[in-house]
PDB file of C-alpha atoms in Angstrom:
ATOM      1  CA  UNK A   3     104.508  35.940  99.191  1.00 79.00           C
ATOM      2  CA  UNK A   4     103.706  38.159 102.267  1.00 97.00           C
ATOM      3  CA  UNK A   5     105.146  41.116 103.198  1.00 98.00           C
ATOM      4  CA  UNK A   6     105.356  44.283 105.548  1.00 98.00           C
ATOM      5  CA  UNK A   7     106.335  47.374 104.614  1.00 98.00           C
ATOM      6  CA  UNK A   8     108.000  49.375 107.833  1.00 98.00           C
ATOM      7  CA  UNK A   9     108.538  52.628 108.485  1.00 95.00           C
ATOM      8  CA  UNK A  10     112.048  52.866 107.195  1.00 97.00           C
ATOM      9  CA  UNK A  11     111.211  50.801 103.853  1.00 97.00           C
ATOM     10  CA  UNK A  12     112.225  47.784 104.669  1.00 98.00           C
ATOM     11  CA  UNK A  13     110.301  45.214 103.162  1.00 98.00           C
ATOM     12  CA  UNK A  14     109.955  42.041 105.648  1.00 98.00           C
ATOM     13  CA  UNK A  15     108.189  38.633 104.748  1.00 98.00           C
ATOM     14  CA  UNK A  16     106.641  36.543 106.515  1.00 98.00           C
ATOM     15  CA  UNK A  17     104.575  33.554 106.956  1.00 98.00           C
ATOM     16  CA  UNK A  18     101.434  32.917 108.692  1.00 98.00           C
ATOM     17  CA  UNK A  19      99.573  29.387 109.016  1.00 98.00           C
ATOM     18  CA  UNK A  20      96.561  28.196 110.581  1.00 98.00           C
ATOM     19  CA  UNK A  21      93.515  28.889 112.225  1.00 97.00           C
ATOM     20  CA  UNK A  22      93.424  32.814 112.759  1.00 96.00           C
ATOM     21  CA  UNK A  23      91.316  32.410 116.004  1.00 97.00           C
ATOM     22  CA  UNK A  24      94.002  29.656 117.238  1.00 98.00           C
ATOM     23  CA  UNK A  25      96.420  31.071 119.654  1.00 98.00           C
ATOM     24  CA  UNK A  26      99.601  32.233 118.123  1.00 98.00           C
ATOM     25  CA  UNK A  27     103.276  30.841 118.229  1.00 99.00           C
ATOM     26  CA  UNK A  28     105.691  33.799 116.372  1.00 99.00           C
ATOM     27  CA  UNK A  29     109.475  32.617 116.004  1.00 99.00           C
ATOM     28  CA  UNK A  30     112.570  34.270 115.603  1.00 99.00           C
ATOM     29  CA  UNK A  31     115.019  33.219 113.750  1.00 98.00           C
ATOM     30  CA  UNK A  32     118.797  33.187 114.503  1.00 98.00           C
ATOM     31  CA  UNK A  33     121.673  34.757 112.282  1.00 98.00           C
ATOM     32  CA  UNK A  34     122.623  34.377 109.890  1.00 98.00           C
ATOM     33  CA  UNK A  35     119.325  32.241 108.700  1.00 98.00           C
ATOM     34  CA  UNK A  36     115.511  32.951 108.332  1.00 98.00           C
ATOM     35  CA  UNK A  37     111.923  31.870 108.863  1.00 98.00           C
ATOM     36  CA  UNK A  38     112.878  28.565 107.330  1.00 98.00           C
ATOM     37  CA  UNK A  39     114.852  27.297 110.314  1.00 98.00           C
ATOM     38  CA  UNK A  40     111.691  26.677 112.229  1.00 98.00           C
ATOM     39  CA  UNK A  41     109.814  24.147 110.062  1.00 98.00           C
ATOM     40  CA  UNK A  42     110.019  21.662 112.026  1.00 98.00           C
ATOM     41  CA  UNK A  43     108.436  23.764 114.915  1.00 98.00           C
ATOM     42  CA  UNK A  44     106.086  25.549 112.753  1.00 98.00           C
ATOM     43  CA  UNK A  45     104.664  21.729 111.173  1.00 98.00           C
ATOM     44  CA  UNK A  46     104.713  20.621 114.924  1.00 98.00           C
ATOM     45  CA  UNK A  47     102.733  23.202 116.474  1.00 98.00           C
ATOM     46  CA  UNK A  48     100.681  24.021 113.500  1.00 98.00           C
ATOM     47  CA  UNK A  49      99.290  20.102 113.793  1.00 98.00           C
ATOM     48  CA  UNK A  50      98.591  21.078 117.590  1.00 98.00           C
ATOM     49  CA  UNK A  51      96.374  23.281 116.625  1.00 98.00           C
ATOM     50  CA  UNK A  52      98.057  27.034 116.607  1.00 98.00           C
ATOM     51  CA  UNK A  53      98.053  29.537 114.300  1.00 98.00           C
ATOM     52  CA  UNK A  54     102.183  30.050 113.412  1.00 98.00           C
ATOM     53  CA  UNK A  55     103.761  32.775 112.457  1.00 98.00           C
ATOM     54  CA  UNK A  56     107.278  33.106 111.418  1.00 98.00           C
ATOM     55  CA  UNK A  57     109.273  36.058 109.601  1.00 98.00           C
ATOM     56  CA  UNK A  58     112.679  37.013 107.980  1.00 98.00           C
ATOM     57  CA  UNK A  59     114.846  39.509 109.868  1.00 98.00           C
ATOM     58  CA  UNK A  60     115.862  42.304 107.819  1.00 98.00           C
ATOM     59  CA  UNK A  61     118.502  42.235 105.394  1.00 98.00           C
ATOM     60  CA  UNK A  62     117.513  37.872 105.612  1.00 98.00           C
ATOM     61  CA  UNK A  63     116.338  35.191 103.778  1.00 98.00           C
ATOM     62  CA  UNK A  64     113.488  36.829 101.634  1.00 98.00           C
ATOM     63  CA  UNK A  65     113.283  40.130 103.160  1.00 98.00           C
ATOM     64  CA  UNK A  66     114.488  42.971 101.354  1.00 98.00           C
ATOM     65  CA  UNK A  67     118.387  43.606 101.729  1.00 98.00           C
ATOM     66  CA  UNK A  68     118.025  47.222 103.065  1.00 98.00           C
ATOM     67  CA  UNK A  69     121.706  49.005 104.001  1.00 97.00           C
ATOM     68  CA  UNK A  70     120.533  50.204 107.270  1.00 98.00           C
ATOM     69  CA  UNK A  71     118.805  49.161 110.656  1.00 98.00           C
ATOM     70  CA  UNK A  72     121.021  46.271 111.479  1.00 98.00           C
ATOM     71  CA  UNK A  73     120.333  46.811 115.033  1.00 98.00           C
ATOM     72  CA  UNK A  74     118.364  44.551 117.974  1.00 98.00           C
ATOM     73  CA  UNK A  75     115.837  48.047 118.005  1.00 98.00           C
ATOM     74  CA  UNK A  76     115.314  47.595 114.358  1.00 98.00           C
ATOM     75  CA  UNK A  77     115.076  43.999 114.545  1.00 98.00           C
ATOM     76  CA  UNK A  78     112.039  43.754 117.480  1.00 98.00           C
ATOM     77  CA  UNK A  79     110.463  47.344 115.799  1.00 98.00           C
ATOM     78  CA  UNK A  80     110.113  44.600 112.617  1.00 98.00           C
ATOM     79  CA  UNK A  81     108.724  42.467 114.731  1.00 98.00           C
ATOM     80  CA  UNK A  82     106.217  44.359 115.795  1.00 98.00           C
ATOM     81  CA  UNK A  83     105.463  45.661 112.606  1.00 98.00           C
ATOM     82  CA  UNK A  84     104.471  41.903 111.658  1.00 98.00           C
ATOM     83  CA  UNK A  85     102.800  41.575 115.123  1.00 98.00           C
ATOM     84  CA  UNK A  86     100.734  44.499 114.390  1.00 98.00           C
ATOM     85  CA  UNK A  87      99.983  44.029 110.775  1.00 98.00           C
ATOM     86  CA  UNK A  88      98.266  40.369 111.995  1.00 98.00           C
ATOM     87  CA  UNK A  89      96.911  42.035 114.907  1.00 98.00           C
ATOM     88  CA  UNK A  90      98.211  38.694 116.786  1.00 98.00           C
ATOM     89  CA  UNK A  91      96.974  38.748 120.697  1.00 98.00           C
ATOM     90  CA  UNK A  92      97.663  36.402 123.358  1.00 98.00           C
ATOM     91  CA  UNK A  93     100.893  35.347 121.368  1.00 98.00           C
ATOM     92  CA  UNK A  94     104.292  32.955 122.333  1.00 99.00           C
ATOM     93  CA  UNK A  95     107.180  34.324 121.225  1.00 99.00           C
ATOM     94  CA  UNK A  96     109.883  31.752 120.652  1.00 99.00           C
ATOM     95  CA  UNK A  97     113.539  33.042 119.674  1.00 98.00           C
ATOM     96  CA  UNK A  98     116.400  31.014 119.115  1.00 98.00           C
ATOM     97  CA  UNK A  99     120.222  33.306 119.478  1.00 98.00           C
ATOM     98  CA  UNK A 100     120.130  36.032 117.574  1.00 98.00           C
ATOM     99  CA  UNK A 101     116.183  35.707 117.913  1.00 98.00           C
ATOM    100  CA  UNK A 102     116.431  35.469 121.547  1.00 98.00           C
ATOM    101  CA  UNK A 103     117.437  39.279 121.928  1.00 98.00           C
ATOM    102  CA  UNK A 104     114.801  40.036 119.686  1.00 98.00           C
ATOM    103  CA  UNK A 105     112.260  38.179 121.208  1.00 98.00           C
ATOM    104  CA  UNK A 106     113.633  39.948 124.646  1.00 98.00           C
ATOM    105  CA  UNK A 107     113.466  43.464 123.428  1.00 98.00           C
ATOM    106  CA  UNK A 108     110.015  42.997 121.313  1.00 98.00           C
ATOM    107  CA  UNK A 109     108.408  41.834 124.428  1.00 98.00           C
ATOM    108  CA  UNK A 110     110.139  44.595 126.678  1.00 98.00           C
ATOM    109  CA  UNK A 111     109.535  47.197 124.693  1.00 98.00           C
ATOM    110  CA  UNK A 112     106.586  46.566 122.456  1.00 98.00           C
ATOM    111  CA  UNK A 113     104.766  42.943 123.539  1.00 98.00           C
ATOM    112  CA  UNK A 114     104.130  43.321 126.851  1.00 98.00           C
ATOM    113  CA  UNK A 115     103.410  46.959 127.026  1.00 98.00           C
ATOM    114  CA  UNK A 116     100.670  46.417 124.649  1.00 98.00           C
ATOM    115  CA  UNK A 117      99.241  43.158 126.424  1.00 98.00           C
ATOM    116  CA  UNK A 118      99.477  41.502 123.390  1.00 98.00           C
ATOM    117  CA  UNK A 119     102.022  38.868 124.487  1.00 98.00           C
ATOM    118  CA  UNK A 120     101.356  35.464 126.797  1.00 98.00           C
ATOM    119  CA  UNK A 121     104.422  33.985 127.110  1.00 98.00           C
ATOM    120  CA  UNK A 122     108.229  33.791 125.610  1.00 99.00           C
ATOM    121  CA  UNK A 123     110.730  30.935 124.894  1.00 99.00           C
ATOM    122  CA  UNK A 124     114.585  31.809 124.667  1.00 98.00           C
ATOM    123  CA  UNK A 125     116.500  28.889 122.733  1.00 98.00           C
ATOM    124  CA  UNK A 126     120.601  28.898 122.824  1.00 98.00           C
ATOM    125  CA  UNK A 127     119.949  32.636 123.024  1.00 98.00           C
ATOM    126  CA  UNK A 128     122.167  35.402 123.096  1.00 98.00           C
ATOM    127  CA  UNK A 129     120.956  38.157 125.895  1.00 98.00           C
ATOM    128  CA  UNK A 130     121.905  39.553 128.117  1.00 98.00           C
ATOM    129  CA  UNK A 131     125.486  40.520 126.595  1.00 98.00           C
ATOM    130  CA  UNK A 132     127.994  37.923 124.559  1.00 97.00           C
ATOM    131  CA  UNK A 133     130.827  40.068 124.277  1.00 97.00           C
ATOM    132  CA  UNK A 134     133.818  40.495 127.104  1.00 96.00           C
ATOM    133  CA  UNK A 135     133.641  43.644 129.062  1.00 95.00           C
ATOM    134  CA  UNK A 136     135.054  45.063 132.249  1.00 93.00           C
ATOM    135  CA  UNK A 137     131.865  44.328 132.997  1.00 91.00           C
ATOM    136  CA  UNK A 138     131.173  41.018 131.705  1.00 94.00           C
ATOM    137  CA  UNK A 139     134.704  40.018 132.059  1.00 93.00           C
ATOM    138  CA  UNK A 140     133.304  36.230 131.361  1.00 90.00           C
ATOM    139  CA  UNK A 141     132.330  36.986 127.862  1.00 94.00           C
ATOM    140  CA  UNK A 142     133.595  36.213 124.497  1.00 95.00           C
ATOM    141  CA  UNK A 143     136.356  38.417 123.937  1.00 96.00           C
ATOM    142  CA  UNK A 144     135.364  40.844 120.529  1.00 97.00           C
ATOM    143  CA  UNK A 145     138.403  39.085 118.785  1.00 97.00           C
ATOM    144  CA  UNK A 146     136.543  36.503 118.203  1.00 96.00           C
ATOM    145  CA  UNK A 147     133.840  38.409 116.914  1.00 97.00           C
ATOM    146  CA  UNK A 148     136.287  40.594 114.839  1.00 97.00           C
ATOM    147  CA  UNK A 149     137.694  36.696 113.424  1.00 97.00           C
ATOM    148  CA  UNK A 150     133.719  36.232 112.312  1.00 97.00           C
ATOM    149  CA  UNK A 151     133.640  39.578 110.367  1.00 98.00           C
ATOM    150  CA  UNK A 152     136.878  38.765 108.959  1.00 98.00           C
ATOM    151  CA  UNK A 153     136.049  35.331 107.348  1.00 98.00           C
ATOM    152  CA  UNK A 154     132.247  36.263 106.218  1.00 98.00           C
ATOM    153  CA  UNK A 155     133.836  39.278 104.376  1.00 98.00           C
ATOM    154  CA  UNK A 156     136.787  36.758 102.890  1.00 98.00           C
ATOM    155  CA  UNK A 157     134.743  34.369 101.818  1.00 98.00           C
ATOM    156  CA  UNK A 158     131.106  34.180 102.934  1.00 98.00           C
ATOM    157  CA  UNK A 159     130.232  30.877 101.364  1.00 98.00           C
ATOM    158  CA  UNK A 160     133.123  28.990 102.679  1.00 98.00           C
ATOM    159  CA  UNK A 161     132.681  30.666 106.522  1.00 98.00           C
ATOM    160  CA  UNK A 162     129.236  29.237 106.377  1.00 98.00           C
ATOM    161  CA  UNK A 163     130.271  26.079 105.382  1.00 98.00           C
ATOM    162  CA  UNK A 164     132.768  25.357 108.321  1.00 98.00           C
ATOM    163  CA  UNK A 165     130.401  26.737 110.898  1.00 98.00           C
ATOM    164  CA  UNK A 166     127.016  24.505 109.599  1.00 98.00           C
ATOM    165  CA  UNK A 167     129.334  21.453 109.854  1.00 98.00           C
ATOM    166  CA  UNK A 168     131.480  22.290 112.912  1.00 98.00           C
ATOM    167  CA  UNK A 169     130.092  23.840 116.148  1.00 98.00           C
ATOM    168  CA  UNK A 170     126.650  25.237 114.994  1.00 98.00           C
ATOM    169  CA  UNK A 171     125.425  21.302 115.490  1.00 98.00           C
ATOM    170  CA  UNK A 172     128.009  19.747 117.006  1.00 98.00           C
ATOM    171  CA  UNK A 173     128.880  18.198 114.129  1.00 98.00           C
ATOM    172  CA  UNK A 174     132.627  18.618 115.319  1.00 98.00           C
ATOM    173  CA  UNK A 175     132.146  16.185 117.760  1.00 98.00           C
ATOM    174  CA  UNK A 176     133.785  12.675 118.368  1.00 96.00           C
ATOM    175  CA  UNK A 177     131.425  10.550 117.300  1.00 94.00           C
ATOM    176  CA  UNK A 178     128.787  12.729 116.173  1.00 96.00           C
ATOM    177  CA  UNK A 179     127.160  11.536 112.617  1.00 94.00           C
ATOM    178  CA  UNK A 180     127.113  14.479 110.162  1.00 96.00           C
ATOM    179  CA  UNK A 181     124.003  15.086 108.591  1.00 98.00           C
ATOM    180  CA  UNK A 182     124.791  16.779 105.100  1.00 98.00           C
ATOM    181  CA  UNK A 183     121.160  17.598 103.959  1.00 98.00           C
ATOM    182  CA  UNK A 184     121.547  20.101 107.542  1.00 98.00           C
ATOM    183  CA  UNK A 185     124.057  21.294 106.722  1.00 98.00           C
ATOM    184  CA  UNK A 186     123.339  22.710 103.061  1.00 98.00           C
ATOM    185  CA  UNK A 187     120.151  23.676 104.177  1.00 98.00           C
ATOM    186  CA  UNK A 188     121.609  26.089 106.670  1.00 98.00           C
ATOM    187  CA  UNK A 189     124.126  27.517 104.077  1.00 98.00           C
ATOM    188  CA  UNK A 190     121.462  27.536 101.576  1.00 98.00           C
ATOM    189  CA  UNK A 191     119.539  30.032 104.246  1.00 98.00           C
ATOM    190  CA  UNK A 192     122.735  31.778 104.908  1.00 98.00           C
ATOM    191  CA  UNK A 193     123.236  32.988 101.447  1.00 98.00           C
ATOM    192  CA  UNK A 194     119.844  33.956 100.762  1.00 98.00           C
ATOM    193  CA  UNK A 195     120.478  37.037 103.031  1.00 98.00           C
ATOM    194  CA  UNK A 196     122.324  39.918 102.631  1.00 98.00           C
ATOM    195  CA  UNK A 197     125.945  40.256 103.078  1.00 98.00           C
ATOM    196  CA  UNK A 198     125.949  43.468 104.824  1.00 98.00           C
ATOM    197  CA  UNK A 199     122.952  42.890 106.997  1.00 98.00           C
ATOM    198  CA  UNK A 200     124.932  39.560 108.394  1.00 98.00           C
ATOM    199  CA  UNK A 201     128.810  41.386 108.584  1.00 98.00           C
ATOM    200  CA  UNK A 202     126.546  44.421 110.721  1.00 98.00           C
ATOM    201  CA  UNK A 203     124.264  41.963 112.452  1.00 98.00           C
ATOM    202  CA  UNK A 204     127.649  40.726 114.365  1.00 98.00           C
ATOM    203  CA  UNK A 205     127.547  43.562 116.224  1.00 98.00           C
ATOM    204  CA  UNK A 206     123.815  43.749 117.353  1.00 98.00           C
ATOM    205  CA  UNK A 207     124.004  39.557 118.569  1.00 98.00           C
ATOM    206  CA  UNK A 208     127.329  40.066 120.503  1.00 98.00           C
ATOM    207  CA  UNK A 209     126.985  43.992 121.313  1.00 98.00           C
ATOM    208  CA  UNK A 210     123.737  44.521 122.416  1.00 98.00           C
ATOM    209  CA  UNK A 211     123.588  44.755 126.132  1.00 98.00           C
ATOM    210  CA  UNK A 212     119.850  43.582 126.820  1.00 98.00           C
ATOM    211  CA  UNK A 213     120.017  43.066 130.758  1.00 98.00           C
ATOM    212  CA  UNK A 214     117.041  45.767 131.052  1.00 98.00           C
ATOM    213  CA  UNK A 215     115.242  44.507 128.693  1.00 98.00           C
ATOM    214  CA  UNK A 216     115.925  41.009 130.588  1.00 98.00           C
ATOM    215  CA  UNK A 217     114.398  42.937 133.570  1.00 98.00           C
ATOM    216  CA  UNK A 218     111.670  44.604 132.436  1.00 98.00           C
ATOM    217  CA  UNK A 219     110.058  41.401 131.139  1.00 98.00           C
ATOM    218  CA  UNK A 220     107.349  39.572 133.649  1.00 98.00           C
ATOM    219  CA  UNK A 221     105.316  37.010 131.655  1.00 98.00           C
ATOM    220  CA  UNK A 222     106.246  33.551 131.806  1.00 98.00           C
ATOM    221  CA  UNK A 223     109.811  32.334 129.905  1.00 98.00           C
ATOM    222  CA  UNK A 224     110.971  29.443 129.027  1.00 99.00           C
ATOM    223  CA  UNK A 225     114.964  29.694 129.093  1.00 98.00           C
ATOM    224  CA  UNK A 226     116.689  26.447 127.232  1.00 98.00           C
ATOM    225  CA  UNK A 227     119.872  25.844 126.148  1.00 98.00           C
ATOM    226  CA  UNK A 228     122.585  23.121 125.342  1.00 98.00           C
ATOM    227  CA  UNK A 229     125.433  22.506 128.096  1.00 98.00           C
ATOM    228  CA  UNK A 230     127.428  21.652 124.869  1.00 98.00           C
ATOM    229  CA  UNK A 231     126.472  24.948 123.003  1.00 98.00           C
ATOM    230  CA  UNK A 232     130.233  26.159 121.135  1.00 97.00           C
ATOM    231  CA  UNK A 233     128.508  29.105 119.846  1.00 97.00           C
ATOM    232  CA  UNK A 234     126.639  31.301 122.812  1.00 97.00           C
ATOM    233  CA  UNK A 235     128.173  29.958 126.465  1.00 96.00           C
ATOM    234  CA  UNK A 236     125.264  28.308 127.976  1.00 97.00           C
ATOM    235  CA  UNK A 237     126.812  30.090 131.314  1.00 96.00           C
ATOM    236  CA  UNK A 238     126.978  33.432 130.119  1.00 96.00           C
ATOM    237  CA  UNK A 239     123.494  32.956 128.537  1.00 98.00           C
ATOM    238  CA  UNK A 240     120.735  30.730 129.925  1.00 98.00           C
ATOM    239  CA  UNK A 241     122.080  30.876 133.298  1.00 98.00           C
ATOM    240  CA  UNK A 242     122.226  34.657 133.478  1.00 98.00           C
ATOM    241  CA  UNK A 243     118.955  35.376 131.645  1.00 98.00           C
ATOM    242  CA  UNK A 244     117.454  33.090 134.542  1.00 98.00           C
ATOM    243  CA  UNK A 245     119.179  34.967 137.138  1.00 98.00           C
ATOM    244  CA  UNK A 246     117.364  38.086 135.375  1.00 98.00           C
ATOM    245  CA  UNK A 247     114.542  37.114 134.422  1.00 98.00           C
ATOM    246  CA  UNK A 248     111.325  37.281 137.268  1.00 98.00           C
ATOM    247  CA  UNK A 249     109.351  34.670 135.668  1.00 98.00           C
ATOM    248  CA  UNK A 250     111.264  31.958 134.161  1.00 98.00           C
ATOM    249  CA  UNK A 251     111.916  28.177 133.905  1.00 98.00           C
ATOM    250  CA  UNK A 252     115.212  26.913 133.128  1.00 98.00           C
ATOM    251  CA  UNK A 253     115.988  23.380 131.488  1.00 98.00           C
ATOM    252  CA  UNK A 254     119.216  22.349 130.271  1.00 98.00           C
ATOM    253  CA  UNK A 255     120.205  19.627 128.135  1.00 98.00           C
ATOM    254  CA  UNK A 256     123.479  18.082 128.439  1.00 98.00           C
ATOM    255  CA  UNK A 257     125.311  17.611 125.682  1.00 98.00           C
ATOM    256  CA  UNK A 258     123.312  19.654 123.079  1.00 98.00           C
ATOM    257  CA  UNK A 259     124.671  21.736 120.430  1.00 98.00           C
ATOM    258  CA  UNK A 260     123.622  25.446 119.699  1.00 98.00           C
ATOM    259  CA  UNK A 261     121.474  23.838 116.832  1.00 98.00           C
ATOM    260  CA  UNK A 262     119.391  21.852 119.341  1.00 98.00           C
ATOM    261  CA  UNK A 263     116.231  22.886 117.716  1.00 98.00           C
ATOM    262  CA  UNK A 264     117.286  21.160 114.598  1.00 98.00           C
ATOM    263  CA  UNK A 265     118.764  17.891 115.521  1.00 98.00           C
ATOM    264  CA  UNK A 266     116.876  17.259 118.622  1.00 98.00           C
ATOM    265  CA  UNK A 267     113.384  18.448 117.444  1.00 98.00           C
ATOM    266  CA  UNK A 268     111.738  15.586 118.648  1.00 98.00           C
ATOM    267  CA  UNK A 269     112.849  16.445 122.298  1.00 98.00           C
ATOM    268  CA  UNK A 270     112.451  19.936 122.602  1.00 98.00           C
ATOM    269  CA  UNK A 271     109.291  20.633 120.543  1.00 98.00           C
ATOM    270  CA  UNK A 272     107.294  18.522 123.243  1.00 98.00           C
ATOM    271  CA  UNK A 273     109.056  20.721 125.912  1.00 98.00           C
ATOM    272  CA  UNK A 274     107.893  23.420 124.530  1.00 98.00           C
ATOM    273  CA  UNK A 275     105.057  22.336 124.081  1.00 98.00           C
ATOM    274  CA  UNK A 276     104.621  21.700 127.655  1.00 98.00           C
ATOM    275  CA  UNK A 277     105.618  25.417 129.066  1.00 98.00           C
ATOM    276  CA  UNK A 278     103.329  26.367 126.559  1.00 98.00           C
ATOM    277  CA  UNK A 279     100.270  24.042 128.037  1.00 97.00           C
ATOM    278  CA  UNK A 280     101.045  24.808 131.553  1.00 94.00           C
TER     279      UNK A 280
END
C-alpha cells in the first residue's frame, strides 16, 4: 500500500491510478468513511482517461489512527502532503461533506496559491459553517452535534448502522428501496477508522467556519447538492457557498439524499464530468 509520512507523523494512504501525464481528479472523502467511497467515481473517470487520486483522512480508513490533528488545517495540510508527494498539477479537486471543507481550505490555502489546482467540485458539502450561531442563527443547533458524539461514544457500531440506513441515503424515506450491500459497505468504512479521530472530527465538519476560505477561492467550482439532503441543509450549504463563492455553478437535484454520489452515480458522475469538460 501507499503512504505519506507528514510532518506530525501521521501516516496517510492513498491511492493513485492511471496515466501519470493524464490530468488529475483528487477526492475527498466525507466522515466518517475513506478513499473507498469514491469507487464508483474513481472507475468512472479513470475509464475517461484521468489519472485518480484518492486518500484516507487521518485517523480513517487505512491511515494511521494518530491522537492529534483532527482539525480542517490538518486535514487540507494532508492533503497537500499527498498533492505534493505526486507532484499532481493542473488537478480537480472533488470533496463530498466533510471533504468539501477540505477541498475548500486545501485550495485556499495551499492549491491555488501554488497554481497547482484547475478546478474544484463541492458535493453535499459542509462549508461555510453547519453549526447555529448568533451568527448563523439558521444552523444546526450544536445539540445535535453533541447527540452525534454521544451515540458514536455509546455505541459506535450501532450509531453507524442507523445513520447508513436512515438519512445518510435516504433510505428513511417512504418508498425508498433499501439497498443493504450500501449500507454495510459504509459501516464497514466507518469502523475501519479511528474512534477518536471520528468523536474529534465532529467538531472540525460542524465547527469550522470556512467563509474566507469560501472567499479566497477563484477557480472554477462546481457546487451540488440534494434538496432532500437530512444531513448538511442544502440551504445553509450549497446555496451559501454559491453566494460566496466568485466562480461557481450551482445544480441542485430534487429529491436527493446526502449520499447522492452513491445511489445516483449514474447521474452525477456525467455532471461532473461535464463542469470538468467545459
Amino acid at each position: 500500500m501507499s503512504f505519506v509520512t507528514t510532518e506530525d507523523g501521521a501516516e496517510i494512504y492513498y491511492k493513485d491510478w492511471g496515466p501519470r501525464d493524464a490530468q488529475p481528479i483528487m477526492f475527498h472523502h466525507g466522515w466518517p468513511l475513506s478513499a473507498d467511497d469514491w469507487d464508483a467515481q474513481m472507475l468512472f473517470f479513470l475509464g475517461k482517461g484521468f489519472r485518480v487520486v484518492a486518500s484516507d483522512r487521518r485517523g480513517h480508513g487505512r491511515s494511521s489512527q494518530i491522537g492529534t490533528g483532527h482539525d480542517m488545517d490538518h486535514y487540507a495540510s494532508d492533503a497537500n502532503a499527498v498533492v505534493e508527494h505526486l507532484d499532481l498539477r493542473n488537478a480537480v479537486h472533488i470533496g463530498h461533506s466533510t471533504g468539501g471543507g477540505q477541498v475548500a481550505r486545501y485550495v485556499a490555502q495551499y492549491g491555488e496559491p501554488q497554481g497547482r489546482v484547475a478546478k474544484a467540485v463541492l458535493v453535499s458539502s459542509v462549508p461555510p459553517l453547519m453549526v447555529q450561531t448568533d451568527a448563523n442563527p439558521e444552523g444546526t443547533p450544536v445539540s445535535v452535534f453533541d447527540g452525534f458524539r454521544s451515540a458514536l461514544a455509546a455505541n459506535r457500531a450501532e450509531f453507524y448502522q442507523a445513520v447508513a440506513s436512515g438519512p445518510f441515503y435516504g433510505f428513511n424515506r417512504p418508498g425508498v428501496d433499501v439497498s443493504e450491500p450500501v449500507v454495510a459497505n459504509w459501516w464497514r468504512q466507518g469502523m475501519m477508522g479511528s474512534a477518536l479521530a471520528h468523536y474529534e472530527g465532529i467538531k472540525a465538519f460542524s465547527e469550522t467556519d470556512q467563509t474566507e476560505d469560501l472567499k479566497a477561492i477563484s477557480v472554477p467550482v462546481l457546487v451540488t447538492q440534494g434538496d432532500d439532503d437530512q444531513v448538511v441543509p442544502y440551504k445553509d450549504a450549497s446555496l451559501k457557498q454559491h453566494e460566496l463563492l466568485s466562480n461557481s455553478t450551482l445544480k441542485i437535484y430534487e429529491g436527493y439524499p446526502h449520499g447522492m454520489l452513491t445511489v445516483h452515480a449514474d447521474v452525477i458522475n456525467p455532471d461532473i464530468l461535464a463542469f470538468i469538460q467545459q
